[in-house]
Coordinates of C-alpha atoms in Angstrom, one line a residue:
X1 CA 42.0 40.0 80.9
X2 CA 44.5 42.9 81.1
X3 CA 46.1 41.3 84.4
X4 CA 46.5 37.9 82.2
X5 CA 47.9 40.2 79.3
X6 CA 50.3 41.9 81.5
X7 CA 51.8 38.7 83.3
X8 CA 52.4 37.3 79.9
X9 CA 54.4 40.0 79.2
X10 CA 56.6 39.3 82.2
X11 CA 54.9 42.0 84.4
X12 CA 53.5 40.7 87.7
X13 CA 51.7 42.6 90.4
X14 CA 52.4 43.0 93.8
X15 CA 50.9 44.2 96.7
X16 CA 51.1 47.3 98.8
X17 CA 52.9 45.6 101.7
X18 CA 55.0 43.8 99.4
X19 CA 56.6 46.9 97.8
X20 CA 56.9 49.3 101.3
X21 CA 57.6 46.6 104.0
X22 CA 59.4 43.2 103.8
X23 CA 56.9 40.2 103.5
X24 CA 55.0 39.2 106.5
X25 CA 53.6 36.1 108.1
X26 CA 50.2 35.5 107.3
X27 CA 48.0 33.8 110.1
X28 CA 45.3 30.8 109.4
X29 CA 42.2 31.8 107.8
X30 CA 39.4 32.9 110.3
X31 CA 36.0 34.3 110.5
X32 CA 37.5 37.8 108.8
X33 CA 39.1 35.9 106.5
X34 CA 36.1 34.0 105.2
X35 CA 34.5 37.4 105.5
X36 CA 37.0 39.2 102.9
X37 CA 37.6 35.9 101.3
X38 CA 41.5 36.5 101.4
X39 CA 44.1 36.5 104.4
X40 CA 44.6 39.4 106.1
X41 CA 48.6 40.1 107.0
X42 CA 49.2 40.7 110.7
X43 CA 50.8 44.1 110.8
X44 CA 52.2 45.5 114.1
X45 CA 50.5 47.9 115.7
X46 CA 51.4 52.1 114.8
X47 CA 53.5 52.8 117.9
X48 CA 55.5 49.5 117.4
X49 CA 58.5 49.0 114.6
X50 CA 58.3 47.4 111.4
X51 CA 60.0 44.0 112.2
X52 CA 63.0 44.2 109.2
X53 CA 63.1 48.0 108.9
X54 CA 66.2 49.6 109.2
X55 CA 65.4 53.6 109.7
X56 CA 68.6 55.9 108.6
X57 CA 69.9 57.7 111.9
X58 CA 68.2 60.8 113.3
X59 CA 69.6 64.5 113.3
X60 CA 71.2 65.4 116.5
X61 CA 69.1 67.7 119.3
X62 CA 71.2 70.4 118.7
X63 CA 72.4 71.7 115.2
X64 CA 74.8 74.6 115.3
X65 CA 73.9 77.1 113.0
X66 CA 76.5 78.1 110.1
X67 CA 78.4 81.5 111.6
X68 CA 79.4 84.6 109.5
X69 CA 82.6 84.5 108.3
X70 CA 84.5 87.8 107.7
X71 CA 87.7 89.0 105.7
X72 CA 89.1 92.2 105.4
X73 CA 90.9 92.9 101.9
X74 CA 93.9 95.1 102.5
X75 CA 92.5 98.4 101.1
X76 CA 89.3 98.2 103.7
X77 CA 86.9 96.6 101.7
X78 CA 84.8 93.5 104.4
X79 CA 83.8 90.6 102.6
X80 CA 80.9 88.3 105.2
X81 CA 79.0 85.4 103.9
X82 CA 76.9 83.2 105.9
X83 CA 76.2 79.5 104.7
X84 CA 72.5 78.3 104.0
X85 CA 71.1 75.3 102.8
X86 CA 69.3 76.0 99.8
X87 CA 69.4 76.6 95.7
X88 CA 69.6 80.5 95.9
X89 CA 72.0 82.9 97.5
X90 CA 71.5 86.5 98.0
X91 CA 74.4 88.7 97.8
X92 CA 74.7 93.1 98.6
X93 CA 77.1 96.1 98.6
X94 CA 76.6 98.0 101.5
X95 CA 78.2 101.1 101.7
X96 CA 78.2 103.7 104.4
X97 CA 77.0 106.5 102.6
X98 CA 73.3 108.6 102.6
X99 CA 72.0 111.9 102.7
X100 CA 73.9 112.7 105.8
X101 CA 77.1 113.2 103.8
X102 CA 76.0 115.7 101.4
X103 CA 75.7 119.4 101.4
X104 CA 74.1 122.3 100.1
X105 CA 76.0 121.8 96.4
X106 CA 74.8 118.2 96.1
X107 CA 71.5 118.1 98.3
X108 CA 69.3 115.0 97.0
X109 CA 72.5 113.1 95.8
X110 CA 71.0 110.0 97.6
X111 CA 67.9 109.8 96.1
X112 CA 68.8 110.2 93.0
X113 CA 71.8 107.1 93.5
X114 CA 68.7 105.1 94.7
X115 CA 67.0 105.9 91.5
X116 CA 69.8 105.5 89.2
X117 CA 71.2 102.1 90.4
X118 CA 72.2 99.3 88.2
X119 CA 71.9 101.9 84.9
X120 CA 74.4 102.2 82.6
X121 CA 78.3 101.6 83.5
X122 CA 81.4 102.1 81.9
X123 CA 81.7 98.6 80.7
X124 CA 77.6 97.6 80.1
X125 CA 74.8 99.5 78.8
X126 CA 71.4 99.6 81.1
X127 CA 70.1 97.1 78.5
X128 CA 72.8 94.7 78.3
X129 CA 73.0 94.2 82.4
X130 CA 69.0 94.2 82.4
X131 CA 69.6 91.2 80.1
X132 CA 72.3 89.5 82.3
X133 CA 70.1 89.4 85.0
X134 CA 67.3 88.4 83.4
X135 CA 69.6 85.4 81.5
X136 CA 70.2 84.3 85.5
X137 CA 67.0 84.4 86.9
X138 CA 68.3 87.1 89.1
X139 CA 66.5 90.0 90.9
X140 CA 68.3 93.6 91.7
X141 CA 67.4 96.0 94.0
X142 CA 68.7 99.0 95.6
X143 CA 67.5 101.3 99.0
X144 CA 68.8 104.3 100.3
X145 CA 68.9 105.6 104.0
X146 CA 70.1 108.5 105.6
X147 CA 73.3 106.5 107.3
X148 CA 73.6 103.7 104.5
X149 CA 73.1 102.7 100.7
X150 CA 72.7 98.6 99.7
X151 CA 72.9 97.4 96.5
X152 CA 71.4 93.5 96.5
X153 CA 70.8 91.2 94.5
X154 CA 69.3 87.3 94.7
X155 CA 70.7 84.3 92.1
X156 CA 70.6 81.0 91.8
X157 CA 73.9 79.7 93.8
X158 CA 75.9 78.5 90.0
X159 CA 75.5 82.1 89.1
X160 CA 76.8 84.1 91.8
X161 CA 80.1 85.0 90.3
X162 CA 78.2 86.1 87.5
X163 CA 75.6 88.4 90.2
X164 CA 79.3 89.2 92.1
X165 CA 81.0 90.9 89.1
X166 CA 77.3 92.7 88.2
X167 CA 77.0 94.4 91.8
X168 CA 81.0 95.3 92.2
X169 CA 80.1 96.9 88.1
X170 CA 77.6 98.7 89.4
X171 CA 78.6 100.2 92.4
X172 CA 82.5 101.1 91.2
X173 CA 81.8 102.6 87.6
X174 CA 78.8 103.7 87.5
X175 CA 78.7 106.0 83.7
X176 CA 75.5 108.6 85.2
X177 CA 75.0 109.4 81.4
X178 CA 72.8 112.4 81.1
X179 CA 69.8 111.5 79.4
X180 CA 69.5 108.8 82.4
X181 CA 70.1 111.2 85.0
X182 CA 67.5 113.3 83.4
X183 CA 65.1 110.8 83.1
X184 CA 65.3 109.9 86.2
X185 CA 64.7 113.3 87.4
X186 CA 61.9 113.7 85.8
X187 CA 60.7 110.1 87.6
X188 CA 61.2 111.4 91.1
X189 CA 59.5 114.7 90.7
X190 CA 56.8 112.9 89.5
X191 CA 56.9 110.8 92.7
X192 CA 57.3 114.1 94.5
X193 CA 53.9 115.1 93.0
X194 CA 52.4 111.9 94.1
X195 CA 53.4 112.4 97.9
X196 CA 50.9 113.9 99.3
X197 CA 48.9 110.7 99.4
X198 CA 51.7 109.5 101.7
X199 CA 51.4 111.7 104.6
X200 CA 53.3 109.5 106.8
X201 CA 56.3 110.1 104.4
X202 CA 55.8 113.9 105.2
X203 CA 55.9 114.0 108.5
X204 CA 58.6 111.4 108.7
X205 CA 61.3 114.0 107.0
X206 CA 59.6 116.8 108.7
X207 CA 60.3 115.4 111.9
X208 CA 63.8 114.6 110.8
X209 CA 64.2 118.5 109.6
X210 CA 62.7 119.8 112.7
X211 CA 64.1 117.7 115.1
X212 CA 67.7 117.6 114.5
X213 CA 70.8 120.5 113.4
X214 CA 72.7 118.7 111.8
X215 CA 73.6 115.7 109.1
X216 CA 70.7 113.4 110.5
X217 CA 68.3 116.7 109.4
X218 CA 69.5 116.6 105.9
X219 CA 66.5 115.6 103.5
X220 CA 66.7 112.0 102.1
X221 CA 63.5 112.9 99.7
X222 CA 65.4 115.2 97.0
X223 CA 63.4 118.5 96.7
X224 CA 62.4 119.5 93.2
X225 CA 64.6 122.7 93.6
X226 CA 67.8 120.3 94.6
X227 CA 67.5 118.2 91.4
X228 CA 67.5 121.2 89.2
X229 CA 71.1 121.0 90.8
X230 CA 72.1 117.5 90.1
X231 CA 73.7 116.1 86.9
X232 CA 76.2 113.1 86.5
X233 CA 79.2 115.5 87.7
X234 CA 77.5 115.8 90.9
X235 CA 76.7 112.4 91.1
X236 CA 80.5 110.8 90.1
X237 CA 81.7 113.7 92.4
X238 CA 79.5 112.0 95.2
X239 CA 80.2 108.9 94.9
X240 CA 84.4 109.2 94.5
X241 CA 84.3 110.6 97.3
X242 CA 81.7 108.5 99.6
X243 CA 82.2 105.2 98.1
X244 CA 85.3 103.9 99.1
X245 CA 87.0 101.1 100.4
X246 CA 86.4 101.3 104.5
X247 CA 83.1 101.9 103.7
X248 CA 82.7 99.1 102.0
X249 CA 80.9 95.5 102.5
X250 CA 80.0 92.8 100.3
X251 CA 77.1 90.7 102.7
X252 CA 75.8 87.4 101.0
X253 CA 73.7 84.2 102.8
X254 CA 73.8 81.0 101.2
X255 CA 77.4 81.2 99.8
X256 CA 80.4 79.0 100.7
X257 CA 82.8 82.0 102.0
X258 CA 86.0 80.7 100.5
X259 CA 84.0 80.5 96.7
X260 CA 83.0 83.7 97.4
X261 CA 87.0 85.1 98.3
X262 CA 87.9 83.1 95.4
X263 CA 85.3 85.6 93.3
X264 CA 85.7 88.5 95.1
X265 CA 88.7 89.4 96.3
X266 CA 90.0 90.2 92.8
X267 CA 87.4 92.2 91.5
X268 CA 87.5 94.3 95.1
X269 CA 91.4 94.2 96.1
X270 CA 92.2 97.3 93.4
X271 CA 89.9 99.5 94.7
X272 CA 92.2 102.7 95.4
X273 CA 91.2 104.1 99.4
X274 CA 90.0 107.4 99.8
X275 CA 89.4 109.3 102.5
X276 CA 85.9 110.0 102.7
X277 CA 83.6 113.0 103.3
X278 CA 83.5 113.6 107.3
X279 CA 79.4 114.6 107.5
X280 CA 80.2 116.1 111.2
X281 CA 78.0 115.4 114.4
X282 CA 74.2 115.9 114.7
X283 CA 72.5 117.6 117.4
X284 CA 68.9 116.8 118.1
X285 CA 66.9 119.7 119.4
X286 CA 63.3 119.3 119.3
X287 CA 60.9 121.7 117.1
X288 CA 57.9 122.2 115.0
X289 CA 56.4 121.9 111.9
X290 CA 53.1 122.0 110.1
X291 CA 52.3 121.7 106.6
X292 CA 49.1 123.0 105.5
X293 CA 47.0 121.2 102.8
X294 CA 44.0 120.7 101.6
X295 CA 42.4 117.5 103.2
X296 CA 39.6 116.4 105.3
X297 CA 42.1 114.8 107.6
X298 CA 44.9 116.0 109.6
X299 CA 48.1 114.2 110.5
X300 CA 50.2 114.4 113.8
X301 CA 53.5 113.0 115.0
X302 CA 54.7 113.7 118.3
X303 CA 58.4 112.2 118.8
X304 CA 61.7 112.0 121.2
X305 CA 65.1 111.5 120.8
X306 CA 66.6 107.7 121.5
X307 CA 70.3 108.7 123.0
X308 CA 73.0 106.6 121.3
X309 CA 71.3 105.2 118.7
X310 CA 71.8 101.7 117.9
X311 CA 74.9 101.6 119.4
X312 CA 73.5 102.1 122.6
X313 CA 72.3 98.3 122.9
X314 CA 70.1 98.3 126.1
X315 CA 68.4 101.4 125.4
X316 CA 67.6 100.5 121.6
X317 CA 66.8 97.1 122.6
X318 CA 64.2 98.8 124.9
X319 CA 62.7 100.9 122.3
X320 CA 62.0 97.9 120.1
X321 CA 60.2 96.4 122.6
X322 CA 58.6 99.4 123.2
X323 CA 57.6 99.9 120.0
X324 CA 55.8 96.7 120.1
X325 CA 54.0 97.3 123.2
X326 CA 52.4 100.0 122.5
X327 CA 51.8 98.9 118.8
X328 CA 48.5 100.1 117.5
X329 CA 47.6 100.5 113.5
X330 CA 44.5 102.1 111.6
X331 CA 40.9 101.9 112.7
X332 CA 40.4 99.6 109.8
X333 CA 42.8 97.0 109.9
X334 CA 42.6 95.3 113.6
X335 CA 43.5 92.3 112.4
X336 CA 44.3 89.2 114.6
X337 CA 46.7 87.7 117.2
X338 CA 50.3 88.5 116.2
X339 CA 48.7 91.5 114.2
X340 CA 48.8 94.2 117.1
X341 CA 44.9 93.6 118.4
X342 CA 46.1 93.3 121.7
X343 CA 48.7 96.3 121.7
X344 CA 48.2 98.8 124.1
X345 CA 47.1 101.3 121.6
X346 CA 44.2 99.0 120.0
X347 CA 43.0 98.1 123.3
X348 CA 43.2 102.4 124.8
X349 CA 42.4 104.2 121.3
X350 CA 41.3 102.6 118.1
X351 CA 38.4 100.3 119.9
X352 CA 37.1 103.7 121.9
X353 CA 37.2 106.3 119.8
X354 CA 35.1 106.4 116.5
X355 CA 37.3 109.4 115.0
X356 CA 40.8 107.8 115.3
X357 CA 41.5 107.0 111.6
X358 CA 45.4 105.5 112.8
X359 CA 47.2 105.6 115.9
X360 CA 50.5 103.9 116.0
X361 CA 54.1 104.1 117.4
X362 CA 56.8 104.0 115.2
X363 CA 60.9 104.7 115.3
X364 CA 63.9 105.7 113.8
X365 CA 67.0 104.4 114.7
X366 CA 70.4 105.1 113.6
X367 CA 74.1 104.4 114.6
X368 CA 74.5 107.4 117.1
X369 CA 70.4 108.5 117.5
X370 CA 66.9 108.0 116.9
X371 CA 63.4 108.8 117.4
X372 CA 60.7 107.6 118.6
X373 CA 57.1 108.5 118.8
X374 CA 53.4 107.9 117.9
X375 CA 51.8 109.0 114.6
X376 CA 47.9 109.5 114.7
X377 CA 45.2 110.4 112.2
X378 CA 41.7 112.0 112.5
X379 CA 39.4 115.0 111.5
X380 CA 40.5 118.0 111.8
X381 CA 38.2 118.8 115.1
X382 CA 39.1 115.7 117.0
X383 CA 42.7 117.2 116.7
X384 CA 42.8 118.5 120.2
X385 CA 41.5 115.0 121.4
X386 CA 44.2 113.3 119.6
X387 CA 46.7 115.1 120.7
X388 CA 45.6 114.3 124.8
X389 CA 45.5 110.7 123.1
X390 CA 48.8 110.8 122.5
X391 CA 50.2 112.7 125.4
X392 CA 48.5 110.6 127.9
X393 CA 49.9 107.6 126.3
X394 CA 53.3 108.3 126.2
X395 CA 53.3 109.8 129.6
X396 CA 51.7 106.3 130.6
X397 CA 54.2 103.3 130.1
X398 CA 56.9 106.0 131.6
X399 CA 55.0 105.6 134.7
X400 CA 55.6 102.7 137.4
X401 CA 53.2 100.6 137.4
X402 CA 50.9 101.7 134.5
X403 CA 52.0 98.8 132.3
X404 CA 51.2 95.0 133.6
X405 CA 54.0 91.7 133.8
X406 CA 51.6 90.4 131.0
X407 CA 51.5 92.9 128.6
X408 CA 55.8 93.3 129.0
X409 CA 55.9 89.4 128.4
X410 CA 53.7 89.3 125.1
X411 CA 54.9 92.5 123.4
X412 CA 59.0 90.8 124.8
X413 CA 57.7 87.8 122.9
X414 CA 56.5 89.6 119.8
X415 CA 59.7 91.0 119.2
X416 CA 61.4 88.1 119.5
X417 CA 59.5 86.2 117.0
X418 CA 59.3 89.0 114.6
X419 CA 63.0 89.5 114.0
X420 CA 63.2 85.3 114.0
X421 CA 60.7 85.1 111.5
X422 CA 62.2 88.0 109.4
X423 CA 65.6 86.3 109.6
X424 CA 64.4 82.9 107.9
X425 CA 64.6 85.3 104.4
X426 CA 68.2 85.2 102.5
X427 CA 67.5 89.1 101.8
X428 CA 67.0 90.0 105.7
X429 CA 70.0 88.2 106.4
X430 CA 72.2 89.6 104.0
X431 CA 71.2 93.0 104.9
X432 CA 71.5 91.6 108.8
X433 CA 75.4 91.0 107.8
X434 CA 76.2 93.9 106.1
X435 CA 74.6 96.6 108.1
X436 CA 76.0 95.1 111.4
X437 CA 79.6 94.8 110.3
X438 CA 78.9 98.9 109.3
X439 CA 77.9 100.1 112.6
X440 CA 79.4 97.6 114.9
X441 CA 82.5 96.5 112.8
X442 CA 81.3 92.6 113.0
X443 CA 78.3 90.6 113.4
X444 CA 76.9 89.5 116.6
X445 CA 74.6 86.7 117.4
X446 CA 70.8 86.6 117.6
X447 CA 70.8 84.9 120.5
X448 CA 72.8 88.0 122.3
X449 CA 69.4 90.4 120.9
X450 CA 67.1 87.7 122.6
X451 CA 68.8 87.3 125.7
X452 CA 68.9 91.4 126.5
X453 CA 65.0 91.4 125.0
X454 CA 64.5 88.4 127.6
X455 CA 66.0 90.3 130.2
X456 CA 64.8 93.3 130.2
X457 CA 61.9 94.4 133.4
X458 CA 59.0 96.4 133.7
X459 CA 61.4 99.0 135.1
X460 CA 64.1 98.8 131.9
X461 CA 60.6 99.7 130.1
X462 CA 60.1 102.5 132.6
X463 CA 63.1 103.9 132.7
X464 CA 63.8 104.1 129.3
X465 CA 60.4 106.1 128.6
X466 CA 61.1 108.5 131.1
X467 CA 65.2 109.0 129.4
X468 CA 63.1 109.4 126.0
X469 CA 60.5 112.0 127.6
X470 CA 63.1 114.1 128.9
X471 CA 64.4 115.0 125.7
X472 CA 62.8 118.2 124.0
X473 CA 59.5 117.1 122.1
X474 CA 59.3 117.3 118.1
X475 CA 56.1 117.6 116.7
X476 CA 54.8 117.3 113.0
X477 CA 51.3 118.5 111.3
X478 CA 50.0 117.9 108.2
X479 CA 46.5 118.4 106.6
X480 CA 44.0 120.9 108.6
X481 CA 46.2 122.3 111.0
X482 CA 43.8 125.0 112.6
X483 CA 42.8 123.0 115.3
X484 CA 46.8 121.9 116.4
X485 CA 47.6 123.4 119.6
X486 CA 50.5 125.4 120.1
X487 CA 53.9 123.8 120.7
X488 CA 54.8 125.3 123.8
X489 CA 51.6 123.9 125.2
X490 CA 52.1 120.2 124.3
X491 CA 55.7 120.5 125.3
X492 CA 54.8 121.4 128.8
X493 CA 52.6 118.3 129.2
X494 CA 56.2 116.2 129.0
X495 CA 57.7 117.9 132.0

């Protein structure tokens, strides 16, 4: 037999409990046994301990999570790393520089940066970094805001001096060739074209150009007559005089901080300091704005300002949570528990009105102000409707008493395990890092973000919608305006 065959090759078999547990005692044969012909073993039962088993020593209750570690080079530039287990590491440039530092002779600059990341430098050509990257395994990707510009990029840990040198390449000598600023161009007007079937995207910068005097009301999305403008003068002009050294800070998660230094430090430590454009304060003033188009839907965004921005913690904090509460989505996508079904603005709107297409609060938060406000969809004649909609929602949660312990504790909750979940991803953390250390100059805990979402009360939530109502209302149209009533007349609903 095959058994026979392999013991007289010196193989023997063995039995289960022979290979996971030591030997055990085997009892006298009884009725089972004669029943099975064989012994049984007598095997403790589950919630006792394998007799000869040494187990390796469990974790402690409490591990303390890695901290961010932060150096400052002596020109400016922050270097911040925080240490996770793991084969990758994520690294990004972060630079405080966007739309609201330009002007009327390089309007668009931004968006055209965005596009033109990781092209052509003075020491690689576009194709030769593609191939470094791809030669890593590594993945690059760059984002623009009106504040801020981040230029990331993910590796497997052996090759992040390799993804280091590429980022610090691309961000210090850029070459903005012209037939890649021109093709470019031609991408984003193209995109520009496509728009329309973003509405959202519309009345996001209208709101922005209506709402504010100032840098914040500067376009992010370039207009076709500001590209005409640009060219790679404009663009090396921009960035001399932006990107430097104080603005400066190289984020990465999952990389020992003193390797990184070791990597860093002398591709960073020459770059000469400038002194940087000064974009001025904003002002946010409230206004209108409709765009006309031909669609069988119409658009409408009604928005306040939130005071102090990000750096005003309690308020902002609020807002978020805010946010959350009131929640809401499109008429098609309820989805489930965690998904917003339970929002205020599911269970008011979406599940009692058949003409709602999308109802949903949103904001827009920066260092020194924000927005905040609810964006709606629906046919052109349920626009008056949608409009009370909105009103009588807003005016609502900055009531006493209009919104419940319940609903405070879930959306509190939501919030909570949203930014946790968000922070399990290398990317999120990296941009956590480096965004932080540019508004607040460091980086502070998570727990200090749950402990003020924990604290705050049904009259933090009151408060805070009433401070936000009492600014002047902008409002944004788009689609079949005829039916949106006049400004002055939703205004006065607010006071």
């Amino acid at each position: 037999s095959i058994l026979s065959q392999a013991q007289a090759r010196g193989f023997h078999a063995s039995t289960p409990f022979s290979q996971a547990v030591p030997a055990l005692r085997t009892p006298s044969k009884g009725w089972l046994s004669w029943l099975f012909r064989e012994p049984l073993p007598t095997l403790p039962a589950l919630y006792e301990a394998l007799p000869e088993v040494n187990l390796p020593p469990s974790l402690e209750d409490t591990v303390e999570p890695s901290g961010t570690q932060i150096s400052s080079l002596n020109n400016g530039v922050r270097i911040a790393s925080e240490q996770i287990a793991g084969p990758t590491a994520t690294l990004g440039i972060y630079v405080d520089s966007g739309s609201i530092h330009e002007d009327a002779s390089n309007s668009g600059a931004t968006h055209l940066l965005e596009r033109m990341a990781f092209k052509s430098t003075h020491n690689r050509s576009h194709f030769r970094l593609t191939r470094e990257v791809e030669a890593i395994g590594g993945n690059i990707m760059a984002s623009a805001t009106r504040e801020q510009m981040a230029y990331t990029g993910d590796t497997i840990k052996t090759y992040m001096p390799q993804m280091v040198e590429l980022l610090v390449d691309s961000v210090r000598n850029p070459a903005f060739h012209g037939w890649e600023v021109h093709e470019q161009v031609d991408k984003i007007k193209a995109e520009l074209a496509e728009m329309f079937n973003n509405p959202q995207s519309i009345l996001l910068e209208a709101l922005h150009s209506a709402g504010y005097s100032g840098p914040i009301g500067h376009p992010l999305l370039a207009s076709e007559s500001a590209l005409s403008k640009l060219d790679g003068a404009t663009l090396t002009d921009f960035v001399r005089n932006n990107f430097i050294p104080r603005r400066i800070v190289l984020a990465a998660s999952g990389v020992d901080h003193e390797e990184l230094m070791a990597v860093a430090e002398p591709l960073l430590t020459d770059w000469p300091s400038g002194k940087g454009v000064d974009c001025g304060p904003s002002e946010y003033i409230g206004g209108d704005w409709r765009g006309t188009a031909d669609s069988p839907t119409t658009h409408i965004a009604l928005a306040f300002e939130v005071p102090g921005g990000w750096r005003n913690e309690h308020d902002s904090f609020a807002v978020t949570v805010l946010q959350t509460l009131l929640g809401g989505g499109g008429s098609f996508s309820s989805g489930g528990p965690g998904k917003g079904m339970y929002s205020r603005l599911y269970t008011r709107v979406l599940n009692h009105y058949d003409k709602v297409q999308s109802f949903t609060a949103f904001n827009s938060i920066y260092n020194d102000t924000g927005i905040f406000g609810i964006h709606a969809t629906s046919t052109s004649d349920f626009v008056p409707n949608l409009i009370d909609l909105a009103t009588d929602e807003l005016t609502t949660v900055a009531t006493a008493g209009e919104v419940t312990e319940e609903e405070l504790e879930r959306a509190k909750n939501a919030t909570i395990s949203a930014v946790l979940m968000n922070l399990e991803s290398r990317v999120v953390v990296t941009e956590d890092i480096g965004r932080q250390i540019l508004t607040y100059g460091k980086r502070k805990p998570i727990q200090d973000f749950i402990s003020a979402v924990q604290g705050l009360t049904l009259e933090n939530i009151t408060s805070t919608a009433s401070k936000l109502l009492s600014s002047p209302l902008t409002m944004a149209s788009w689609g079949d305006v005829v039916h949106v009533p006049r400004y002055e007349e939703v205004a006065r609903r607010f006071k």
